[in-house]
Each structure stands twice: as structure tokens, then as C-alpha cells.
mmCIF file of C-alpha atoms in Angstrom:
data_model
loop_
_atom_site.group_PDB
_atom_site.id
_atom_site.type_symbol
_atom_site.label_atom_id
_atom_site.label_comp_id
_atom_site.label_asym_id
_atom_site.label_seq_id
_atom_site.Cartn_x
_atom_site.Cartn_y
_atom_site.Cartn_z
ATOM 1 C CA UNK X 1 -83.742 -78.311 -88.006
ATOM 2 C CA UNK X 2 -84.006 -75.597 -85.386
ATOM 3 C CA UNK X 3 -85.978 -73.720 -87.684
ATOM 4 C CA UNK X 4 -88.697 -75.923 -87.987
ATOM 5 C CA UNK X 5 -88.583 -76.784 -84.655
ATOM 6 C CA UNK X 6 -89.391 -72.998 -84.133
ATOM 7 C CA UNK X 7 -91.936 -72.913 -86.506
ATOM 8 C CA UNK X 8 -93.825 -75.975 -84.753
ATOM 9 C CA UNK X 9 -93.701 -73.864 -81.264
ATOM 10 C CA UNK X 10 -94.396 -70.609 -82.797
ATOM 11 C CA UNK X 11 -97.759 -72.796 -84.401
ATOM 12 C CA UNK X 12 -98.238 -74.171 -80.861
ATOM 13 C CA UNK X 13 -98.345 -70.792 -79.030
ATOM 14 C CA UNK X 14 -100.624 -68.931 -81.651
ATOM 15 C CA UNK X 15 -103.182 -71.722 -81.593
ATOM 16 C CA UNK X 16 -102.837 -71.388 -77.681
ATOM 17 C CA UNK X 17 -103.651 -67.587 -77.729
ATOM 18 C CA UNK X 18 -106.293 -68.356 -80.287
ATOM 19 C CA UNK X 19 -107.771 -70.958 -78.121
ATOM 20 C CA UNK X 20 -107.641 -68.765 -75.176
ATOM 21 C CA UNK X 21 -109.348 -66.022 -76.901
ATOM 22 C CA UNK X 22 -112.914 -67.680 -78.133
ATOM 23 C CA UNK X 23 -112.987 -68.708 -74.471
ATOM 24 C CA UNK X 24 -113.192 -65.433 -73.551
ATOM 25 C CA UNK X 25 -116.970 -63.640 -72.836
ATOM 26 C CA UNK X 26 -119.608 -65.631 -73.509
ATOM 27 C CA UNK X 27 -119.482 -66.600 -77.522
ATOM 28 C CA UNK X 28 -122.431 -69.131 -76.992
ATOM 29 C CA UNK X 29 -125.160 -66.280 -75.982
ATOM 30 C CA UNK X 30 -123.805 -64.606 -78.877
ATOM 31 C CA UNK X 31 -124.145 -66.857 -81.112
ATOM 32 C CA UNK X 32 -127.709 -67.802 -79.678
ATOM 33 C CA UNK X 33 -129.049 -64.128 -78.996
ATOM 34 C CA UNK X 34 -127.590 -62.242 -82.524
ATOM 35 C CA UNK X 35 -126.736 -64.696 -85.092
ATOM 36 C CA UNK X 36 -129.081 -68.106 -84.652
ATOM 37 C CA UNK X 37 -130.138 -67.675 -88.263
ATOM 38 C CA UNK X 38 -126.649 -68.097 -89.998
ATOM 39 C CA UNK X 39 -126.655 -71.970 -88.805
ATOM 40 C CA UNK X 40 -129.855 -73.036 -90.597
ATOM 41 C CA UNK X 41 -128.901 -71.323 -93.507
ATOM 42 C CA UNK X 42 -125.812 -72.610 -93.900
ATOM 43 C CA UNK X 43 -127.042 -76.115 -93.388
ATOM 44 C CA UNK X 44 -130.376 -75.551 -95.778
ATOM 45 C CA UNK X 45 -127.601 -74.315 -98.592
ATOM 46 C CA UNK X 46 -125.650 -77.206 -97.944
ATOM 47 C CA UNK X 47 -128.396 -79.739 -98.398
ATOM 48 C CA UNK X 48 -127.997 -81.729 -95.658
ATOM 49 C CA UNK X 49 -130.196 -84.952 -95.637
ATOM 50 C CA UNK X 50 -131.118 -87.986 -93.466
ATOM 51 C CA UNK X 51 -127.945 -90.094 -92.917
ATOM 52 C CA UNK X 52 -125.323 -87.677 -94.214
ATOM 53 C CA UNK X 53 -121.762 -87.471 -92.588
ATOM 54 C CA UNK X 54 -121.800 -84.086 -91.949
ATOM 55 C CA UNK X 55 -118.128 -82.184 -90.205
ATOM 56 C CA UNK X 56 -118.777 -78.722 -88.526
ATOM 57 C CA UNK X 57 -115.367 -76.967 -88.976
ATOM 58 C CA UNK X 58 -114.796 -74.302 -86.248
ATOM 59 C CA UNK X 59 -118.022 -74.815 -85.153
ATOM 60 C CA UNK X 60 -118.160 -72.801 -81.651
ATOM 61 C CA UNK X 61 -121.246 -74.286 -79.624
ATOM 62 C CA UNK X 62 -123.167 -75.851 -82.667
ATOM 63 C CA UNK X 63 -124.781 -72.796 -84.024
ATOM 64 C CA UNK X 64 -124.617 -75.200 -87.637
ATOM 65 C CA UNK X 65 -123.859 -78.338 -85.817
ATOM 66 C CA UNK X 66 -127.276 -78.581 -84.214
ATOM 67 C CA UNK X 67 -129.748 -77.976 -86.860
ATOM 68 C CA UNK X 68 -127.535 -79.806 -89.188
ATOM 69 C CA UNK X 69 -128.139 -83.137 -86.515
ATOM 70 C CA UNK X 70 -131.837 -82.097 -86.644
ATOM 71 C CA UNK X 71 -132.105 -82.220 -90.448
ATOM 72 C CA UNK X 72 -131.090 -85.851 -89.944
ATOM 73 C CA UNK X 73 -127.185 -85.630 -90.435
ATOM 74 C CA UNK X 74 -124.472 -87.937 -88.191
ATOM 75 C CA UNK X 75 -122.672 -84.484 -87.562
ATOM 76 C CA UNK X 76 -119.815 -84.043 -85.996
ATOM 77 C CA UNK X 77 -118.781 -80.380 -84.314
ATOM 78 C CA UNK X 78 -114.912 -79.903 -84.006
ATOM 79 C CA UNK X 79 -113.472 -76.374 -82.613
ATOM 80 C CA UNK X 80 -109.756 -75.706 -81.482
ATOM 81 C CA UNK X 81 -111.815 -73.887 -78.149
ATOM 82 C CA UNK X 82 -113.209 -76.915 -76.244
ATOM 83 C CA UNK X 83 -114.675 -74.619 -73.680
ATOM 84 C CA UNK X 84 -117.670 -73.666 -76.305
ATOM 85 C CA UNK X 85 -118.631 -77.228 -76.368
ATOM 86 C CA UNK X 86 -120.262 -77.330 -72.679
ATOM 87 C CA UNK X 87 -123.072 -75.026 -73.770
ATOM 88 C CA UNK X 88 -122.857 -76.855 -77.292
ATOM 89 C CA UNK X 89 -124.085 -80.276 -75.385
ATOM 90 C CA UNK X 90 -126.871 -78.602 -73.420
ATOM 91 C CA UNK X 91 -128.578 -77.021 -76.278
ATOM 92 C CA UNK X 92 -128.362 -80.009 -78.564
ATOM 93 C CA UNK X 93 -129.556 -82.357 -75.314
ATOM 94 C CA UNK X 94 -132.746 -79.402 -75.178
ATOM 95 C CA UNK X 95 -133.166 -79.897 -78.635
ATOM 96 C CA UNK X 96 -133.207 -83.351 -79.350
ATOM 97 C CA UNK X 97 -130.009 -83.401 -81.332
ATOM 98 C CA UNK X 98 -127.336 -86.024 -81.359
ATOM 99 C CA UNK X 99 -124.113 -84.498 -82.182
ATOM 100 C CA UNK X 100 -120.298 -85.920 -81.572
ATOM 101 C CA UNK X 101 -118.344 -83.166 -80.236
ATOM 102 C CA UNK X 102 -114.678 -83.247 -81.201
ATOM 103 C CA UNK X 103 -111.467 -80.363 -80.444
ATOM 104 C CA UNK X 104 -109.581 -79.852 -83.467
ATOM 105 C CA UNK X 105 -107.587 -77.528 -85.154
ATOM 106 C CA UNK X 106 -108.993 -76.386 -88.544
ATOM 107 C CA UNK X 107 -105.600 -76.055 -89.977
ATOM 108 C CA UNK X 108 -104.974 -79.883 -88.852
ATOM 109 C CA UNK X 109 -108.214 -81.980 -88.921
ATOM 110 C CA UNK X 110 -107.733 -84.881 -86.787
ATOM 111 C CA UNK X 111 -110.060 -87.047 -89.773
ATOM 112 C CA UNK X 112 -109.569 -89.880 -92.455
ATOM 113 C CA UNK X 113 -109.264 -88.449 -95.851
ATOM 114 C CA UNK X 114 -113.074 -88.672 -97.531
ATOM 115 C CA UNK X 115 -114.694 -89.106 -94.995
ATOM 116 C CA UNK X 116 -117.572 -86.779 -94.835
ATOM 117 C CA UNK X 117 -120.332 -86.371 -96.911
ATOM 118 C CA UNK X 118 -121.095 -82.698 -96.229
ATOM 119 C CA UNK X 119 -117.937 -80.546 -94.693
ATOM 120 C CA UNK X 120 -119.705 -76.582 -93.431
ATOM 121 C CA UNK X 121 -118.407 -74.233 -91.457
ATOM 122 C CA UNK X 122 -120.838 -71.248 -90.424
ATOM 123 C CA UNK X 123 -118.419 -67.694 -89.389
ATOM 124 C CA UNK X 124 -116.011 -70.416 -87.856
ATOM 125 C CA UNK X 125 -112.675 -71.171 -90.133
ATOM 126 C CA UNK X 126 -112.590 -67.471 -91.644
ATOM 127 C CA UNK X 127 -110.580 -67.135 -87.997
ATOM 128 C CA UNK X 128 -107.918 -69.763 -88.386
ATOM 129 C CA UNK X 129 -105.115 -67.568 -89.384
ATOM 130 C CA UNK X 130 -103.759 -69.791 -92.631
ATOM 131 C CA UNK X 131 -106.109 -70.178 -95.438
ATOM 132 C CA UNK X 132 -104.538 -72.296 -97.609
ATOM 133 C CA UNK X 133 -104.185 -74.627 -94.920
ATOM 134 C CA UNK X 134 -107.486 -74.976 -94.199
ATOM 135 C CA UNK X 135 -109.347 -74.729 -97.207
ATOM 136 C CA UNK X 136 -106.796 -78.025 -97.851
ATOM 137 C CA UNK X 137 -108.523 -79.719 -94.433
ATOM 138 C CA UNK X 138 -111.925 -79.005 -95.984
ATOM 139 C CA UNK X 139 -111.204 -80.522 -98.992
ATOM 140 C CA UNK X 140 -109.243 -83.619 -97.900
ATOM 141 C CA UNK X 141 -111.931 -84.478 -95.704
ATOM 142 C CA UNK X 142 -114.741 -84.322 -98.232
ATOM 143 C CA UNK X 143 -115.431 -87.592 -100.208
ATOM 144 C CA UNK X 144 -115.671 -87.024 -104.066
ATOM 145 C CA UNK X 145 -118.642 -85.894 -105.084
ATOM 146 C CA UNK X 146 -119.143 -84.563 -101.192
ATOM 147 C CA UNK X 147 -120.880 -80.701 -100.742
ATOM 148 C CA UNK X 148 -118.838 -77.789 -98.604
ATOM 149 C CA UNK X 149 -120.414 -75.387 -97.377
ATOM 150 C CA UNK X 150 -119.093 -72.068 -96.080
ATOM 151 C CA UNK X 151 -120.479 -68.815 -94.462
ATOM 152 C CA UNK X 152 -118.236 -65.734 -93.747
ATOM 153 C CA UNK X 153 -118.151 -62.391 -93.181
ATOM 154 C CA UNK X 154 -117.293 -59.986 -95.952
ATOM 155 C CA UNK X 155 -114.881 -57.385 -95.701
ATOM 156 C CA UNK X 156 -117.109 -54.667 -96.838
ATOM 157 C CA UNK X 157 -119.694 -55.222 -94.138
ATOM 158 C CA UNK X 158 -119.933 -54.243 -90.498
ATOM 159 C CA UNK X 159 -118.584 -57.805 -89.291
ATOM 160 C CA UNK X 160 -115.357 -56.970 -91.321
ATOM 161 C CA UNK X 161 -115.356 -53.495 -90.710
ATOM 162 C CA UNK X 162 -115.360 -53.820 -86.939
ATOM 163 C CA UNK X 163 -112.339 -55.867 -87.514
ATOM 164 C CA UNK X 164 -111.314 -53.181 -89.764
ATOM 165 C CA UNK X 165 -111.482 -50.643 -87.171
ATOM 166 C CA UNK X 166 -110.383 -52.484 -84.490
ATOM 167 C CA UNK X 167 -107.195 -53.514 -85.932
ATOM 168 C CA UNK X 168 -105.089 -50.784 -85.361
ATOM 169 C CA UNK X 169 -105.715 -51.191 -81.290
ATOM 170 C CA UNK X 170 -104.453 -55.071 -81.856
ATOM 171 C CA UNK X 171 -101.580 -56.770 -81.246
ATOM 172 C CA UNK X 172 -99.320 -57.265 -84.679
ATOM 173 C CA UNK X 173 -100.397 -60.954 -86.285
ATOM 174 C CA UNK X 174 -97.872 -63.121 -86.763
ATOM 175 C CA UNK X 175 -95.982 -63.931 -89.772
ATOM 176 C CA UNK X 176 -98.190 -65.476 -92.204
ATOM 177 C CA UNK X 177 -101.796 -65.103 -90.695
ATOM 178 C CA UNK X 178 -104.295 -63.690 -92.920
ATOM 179 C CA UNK X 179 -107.300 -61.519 -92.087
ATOM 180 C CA UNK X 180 -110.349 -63.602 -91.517
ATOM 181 C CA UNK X 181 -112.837 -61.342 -93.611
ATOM 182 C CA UNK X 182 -110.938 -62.665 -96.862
ATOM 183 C CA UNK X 183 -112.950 -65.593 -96.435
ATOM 184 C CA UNK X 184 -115.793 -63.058 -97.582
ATOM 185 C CA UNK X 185 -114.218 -62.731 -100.745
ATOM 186 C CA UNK X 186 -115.606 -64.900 -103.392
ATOM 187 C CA UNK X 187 -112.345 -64.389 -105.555
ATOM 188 C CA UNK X 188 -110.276 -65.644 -102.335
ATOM 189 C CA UNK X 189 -111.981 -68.569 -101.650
ATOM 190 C CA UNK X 190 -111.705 -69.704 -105.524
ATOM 191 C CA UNK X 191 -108.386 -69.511 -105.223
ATOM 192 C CA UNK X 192 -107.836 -71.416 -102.112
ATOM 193 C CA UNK X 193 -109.897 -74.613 -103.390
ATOM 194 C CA UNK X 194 -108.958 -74.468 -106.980
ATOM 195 C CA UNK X 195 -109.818 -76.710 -109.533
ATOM 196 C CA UNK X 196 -110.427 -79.440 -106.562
ATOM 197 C CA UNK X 197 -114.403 -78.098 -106.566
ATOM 198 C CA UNK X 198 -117.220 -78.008 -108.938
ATOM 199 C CA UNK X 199 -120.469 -76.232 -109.314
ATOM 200 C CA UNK X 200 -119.060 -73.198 -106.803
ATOM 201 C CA UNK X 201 -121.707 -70.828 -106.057
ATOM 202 C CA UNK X 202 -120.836 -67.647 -103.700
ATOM 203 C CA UNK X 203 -123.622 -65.137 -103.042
ATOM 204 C CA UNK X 204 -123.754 -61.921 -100.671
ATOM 205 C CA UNK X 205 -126.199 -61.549 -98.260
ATOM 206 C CA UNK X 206 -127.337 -60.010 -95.412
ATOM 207 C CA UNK X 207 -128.201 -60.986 -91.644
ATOM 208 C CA UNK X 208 -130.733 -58.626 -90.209
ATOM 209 C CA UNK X 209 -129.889 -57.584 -86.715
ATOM 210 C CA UNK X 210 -132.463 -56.061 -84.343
ATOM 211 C CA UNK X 211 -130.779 -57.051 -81.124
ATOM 212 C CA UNK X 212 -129.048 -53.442 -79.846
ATOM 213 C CA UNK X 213 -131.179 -50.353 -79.597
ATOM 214 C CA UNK X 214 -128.501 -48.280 -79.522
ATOM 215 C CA UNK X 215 -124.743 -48.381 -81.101
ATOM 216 C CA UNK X 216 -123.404 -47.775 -77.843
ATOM 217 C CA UNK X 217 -125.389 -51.157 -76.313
ATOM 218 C CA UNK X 218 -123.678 -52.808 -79.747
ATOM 219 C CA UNK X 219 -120.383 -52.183 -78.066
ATOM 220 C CA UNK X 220 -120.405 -52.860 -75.130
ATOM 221 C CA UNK X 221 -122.241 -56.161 -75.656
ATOM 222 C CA UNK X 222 -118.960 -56.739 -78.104
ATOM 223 C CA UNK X 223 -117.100 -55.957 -75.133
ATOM 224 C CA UNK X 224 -118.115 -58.097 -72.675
ATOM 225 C CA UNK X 225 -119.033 -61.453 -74.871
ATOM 226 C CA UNK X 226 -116.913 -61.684 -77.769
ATOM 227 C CA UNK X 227 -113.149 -63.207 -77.555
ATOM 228 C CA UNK X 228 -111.639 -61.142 -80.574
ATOM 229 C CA UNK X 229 -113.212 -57.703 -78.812
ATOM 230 C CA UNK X 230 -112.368 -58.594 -75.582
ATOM 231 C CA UNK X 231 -108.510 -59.202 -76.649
ATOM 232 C CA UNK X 232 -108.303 -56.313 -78.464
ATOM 233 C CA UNK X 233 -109.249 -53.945 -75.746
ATOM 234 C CA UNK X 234 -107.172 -55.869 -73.484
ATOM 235 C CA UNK X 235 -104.182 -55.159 -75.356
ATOM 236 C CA UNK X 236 -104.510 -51.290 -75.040
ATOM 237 C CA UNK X 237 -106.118 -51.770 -71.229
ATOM 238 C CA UNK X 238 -103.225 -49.445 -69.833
ATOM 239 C CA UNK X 239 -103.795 -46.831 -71.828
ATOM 240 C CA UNK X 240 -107.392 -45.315 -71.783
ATOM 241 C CA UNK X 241 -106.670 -42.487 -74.071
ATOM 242 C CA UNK X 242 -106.631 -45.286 -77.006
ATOM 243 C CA UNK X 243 -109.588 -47.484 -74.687
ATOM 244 C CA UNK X 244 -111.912 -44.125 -75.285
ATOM 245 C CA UNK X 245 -110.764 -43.899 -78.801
ATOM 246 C CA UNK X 246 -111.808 -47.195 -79.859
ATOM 247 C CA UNK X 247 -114.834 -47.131 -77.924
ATOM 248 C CA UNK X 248 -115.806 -43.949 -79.729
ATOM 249 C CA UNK X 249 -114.703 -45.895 -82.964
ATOM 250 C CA UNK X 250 -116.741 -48.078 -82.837
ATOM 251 C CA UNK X 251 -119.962 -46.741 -81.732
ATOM 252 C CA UNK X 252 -119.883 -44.606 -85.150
ATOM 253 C CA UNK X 253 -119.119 -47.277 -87.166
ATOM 254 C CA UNK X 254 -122.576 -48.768 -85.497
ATOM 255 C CA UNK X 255 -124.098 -45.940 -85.792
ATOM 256 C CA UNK X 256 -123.563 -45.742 -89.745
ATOM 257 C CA UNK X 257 -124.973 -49.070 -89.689
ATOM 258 C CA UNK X 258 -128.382 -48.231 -87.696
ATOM 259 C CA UNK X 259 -131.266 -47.183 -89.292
ATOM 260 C CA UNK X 260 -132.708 -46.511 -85.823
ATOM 261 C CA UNK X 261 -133.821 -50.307 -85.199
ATOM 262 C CA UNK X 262 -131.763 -52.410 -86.810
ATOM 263 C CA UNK X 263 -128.357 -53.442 -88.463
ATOM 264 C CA UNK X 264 -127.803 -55.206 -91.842
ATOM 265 C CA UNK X 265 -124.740 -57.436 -91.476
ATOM 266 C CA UNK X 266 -122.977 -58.490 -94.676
ATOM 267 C CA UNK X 267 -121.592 -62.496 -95.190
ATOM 268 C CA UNK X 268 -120.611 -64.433 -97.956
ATOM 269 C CA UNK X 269 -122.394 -68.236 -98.425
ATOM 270 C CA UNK X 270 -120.332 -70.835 -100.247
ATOM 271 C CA UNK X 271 -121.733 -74.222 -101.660
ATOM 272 C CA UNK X 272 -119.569 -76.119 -104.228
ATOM 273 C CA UNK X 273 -118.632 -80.253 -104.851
ATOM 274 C CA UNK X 274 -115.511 -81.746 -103.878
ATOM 275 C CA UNK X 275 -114.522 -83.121 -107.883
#
């Protein structure tokens, strides 16, 4: 009995810390300023039509949500990180978009089995630390018949290499958590639905970045609006031998990405069926 009891608070403080950390920076102008084209394309792959249920899973301030309410879905946008949704309301309100806004925990959806018609999540549940867990959320929530949709960074590309590189400067992960990029592994995420889904398709592509001239102004925007960066460089604040080391890190591992004006970023889109 104790032991589960531990495990329940042990749950309970990592989805704290994982809450507190996608409220740090500013994710929203992130997702606005370097990555608005992921959401429509997730949503375009995922069909979405006039009257669909659709669930955002992890869906930050609506970067999916949004054009999936435009496209004529009833969406709803859960995230474990409330504190996204503020900017999440005004952009939908500027846009014309009607879109519930709901905290939840990936790994836990607080929804009735079946009952969404389209269940997407756009660079969002790759970060909930067990997979199995919420791949089972996804499909649980899907009706039969229902499409998922899922877009991820791979592990091979500069999203998953900057996580790569970074991880050394990071606090240890708890027992069981799994690296988010593994969600940009078409083999991984056939595993974790099973034969529950039909008609899977994964393909690789890329997101063309033009928003840092330099890969020094890469890193430091990193550094001052995004949660996972920010944490990590928090953890090693007291000792700036290792601060200069991953700052120097990761400007190379921009600067093997930049062709002088631009970055190609790497992700993995997902469609299948719920069966």
C-alpha cells in the first residue's frame, strides 16, 4: 500500500515540475513566431471537417486547436500547463475561432471513452514522460472508426538533437519517463497503439525555419522562451563553466544546421483509424 501511495505522489510531483516548466518563457510567441505551420498541417492530415469532435492533446496555446476550430471542428484544447491557455483565448477570440479550453493530463484524459471524432496532438504529448500511457488516452478517447493524428519531433533532427545535446546538463528523469523524440520514431509509435489502429501512415518531413540569422540568436531565443531550455540551464545556473559549455554546444549544433539563412527541422506526422 505505501508503495503505491508513493508512486501516486512521485506522479503528482513530476507532473508539477512538468507543469511548472511549459510555464516558463514565453512558449506561445514560440509557437506563433517559429512553428505556426506545424498546426495546419497537422489538422489538414487529419481531415478535419465541419462538425467533427475534434480533442487537442497537449495542445499549448492552440497552435492545432485554432485552425482545427476554423476548419469547422467543435475542438477542444486540453494541456497539463493552464497558463498557455490565456494567450490560447486571445488568438482564437482574434481569429474567429470557438474553442473549449480544458487542463488535463495527457497520461489521464479527463474524457468519456469514444468520444471524439478526430484526437491530434501537434509537438505536444511526445513530452508527457509515459508513452504507453498516453498513446492508451488517445486511443480510448477516439470513437471507432475515429482519425488520430500526431506530429513529433524525430530524434535524428535538430528538435531531437538539441534535446540530445542538452541532456547531459539536465537533471536525471525519473524512473520510467521516456525521451520525448521517440515519438519521432515511426517503429515506436506502432508499437504503442498496436493492432487498436488501421490504415497508419508515418512520413518524415521537414519544417523550414528562417526565423534566427545567426546560431547564436537560435540560442538565446531557446533561452529565454522555451520551458525545457530554460530548466535545463537552470539546473547547472551555479556553475558557469558547464553554462558556457552548453551555450557553446549548442550554437554548433545550430550552426551545422544553417545554411546561412535558414534551418530544416525534422518531425514525424502520424494519421491512422481507431479499429
Amino acid at each position: 500500500m505505501k508503495d503505491t501511495i508513493d508512486a501516486v505522489e512521485a506522479d503528482r510531483e513530476l507532473k508539477t515540475r512538468h507543469r511548472a516548466m511549459w510555464a516558463l518563457g514565453d512558449y506561445p510567441s514560440l509557437a506563433g513566431e517559429v512553428i505556426p505551420d506545424l498546426g495546419p498541417a497537422l489538422v489538414a492530415a487529419c481531415e478535419v471537417r465541419s462538425g467533427d469532435h475534434v480533442l487537442d492533446v497537449a495542445a499549448g496555446s492552440g497552435n492545432a486547436a485554432i485552425p482545427a476550430a476554423l476548419a469547422g471542428g467543435h475542438v477542444v484544447a486540453s494541456d497539463l500547463t493552464p497558463e498557455l491557455f490565456d494567450v490560447g483565448r486571445r488568438e482564437a477570440a482574434a481569429a474567429g475561432a470557438a474553442v473549449e479550453w480544458q487542463q488535463a493530463d495527457a497520461e489521464a484524459l479527463p474524457f468519456d471513452d469514444e468520444e471524439f471524432d478526430v484526437v491530434m496532438s501537434c509537438v505536444g504529448v511526445m513530452f508527457a514522460p509515459h508513452h504507453q500511457q498516453s498513446a492508451d488516452e488517445i486511443v480510448r478517447v477516439c470513437r471507432p472508426g475515429g482519425r488520430i493524428g500526431l506530429l513529433s519531433w524525430t530524434p535524428e533532427g535538430f528538435i531531437g538533437q538539441m534535446f540530445a545535446t542538452m541532456k547531459p546538463y539536465a537533471p536525471a528523469p525519473p524512473p520510467g519517463a521516456q525521451p520525448p523524440p521517440l515519438w519521432g520514431r515511426e517503429e515506436h509509435v506502432r508499437e504503442l497503439f498496436g493492432d487498436r489502429v488501421t490504415d497508419l501512415t508515418a512520413t518524415r518531413q521537414t519544417l523550414h525555419v528562417e526565423k534566427f540569422p545567426t546560431p547564436e540568436e537560435f540560442r538565446d531565443y531557446f533561452k529565454e522562451r522555451y520551458g525545457p531550455t530554460i530548466a535545463v540551464y537552470r539546473n547547472i545556473a551555479g556553475d558557469p563553466e558547464r553554462v558556457a559549455a552548453l551555450d557553446g554546444e549548442l550554437a554548433d549544433l545550430a550552426r551545422r544546421h544553417f545554411d546561412g539563412t535558414a534551418m530544416e527541422w525534422e518531425y514525424l506526422l502520424v494519421t491512422a483509424r481507431k479499429r
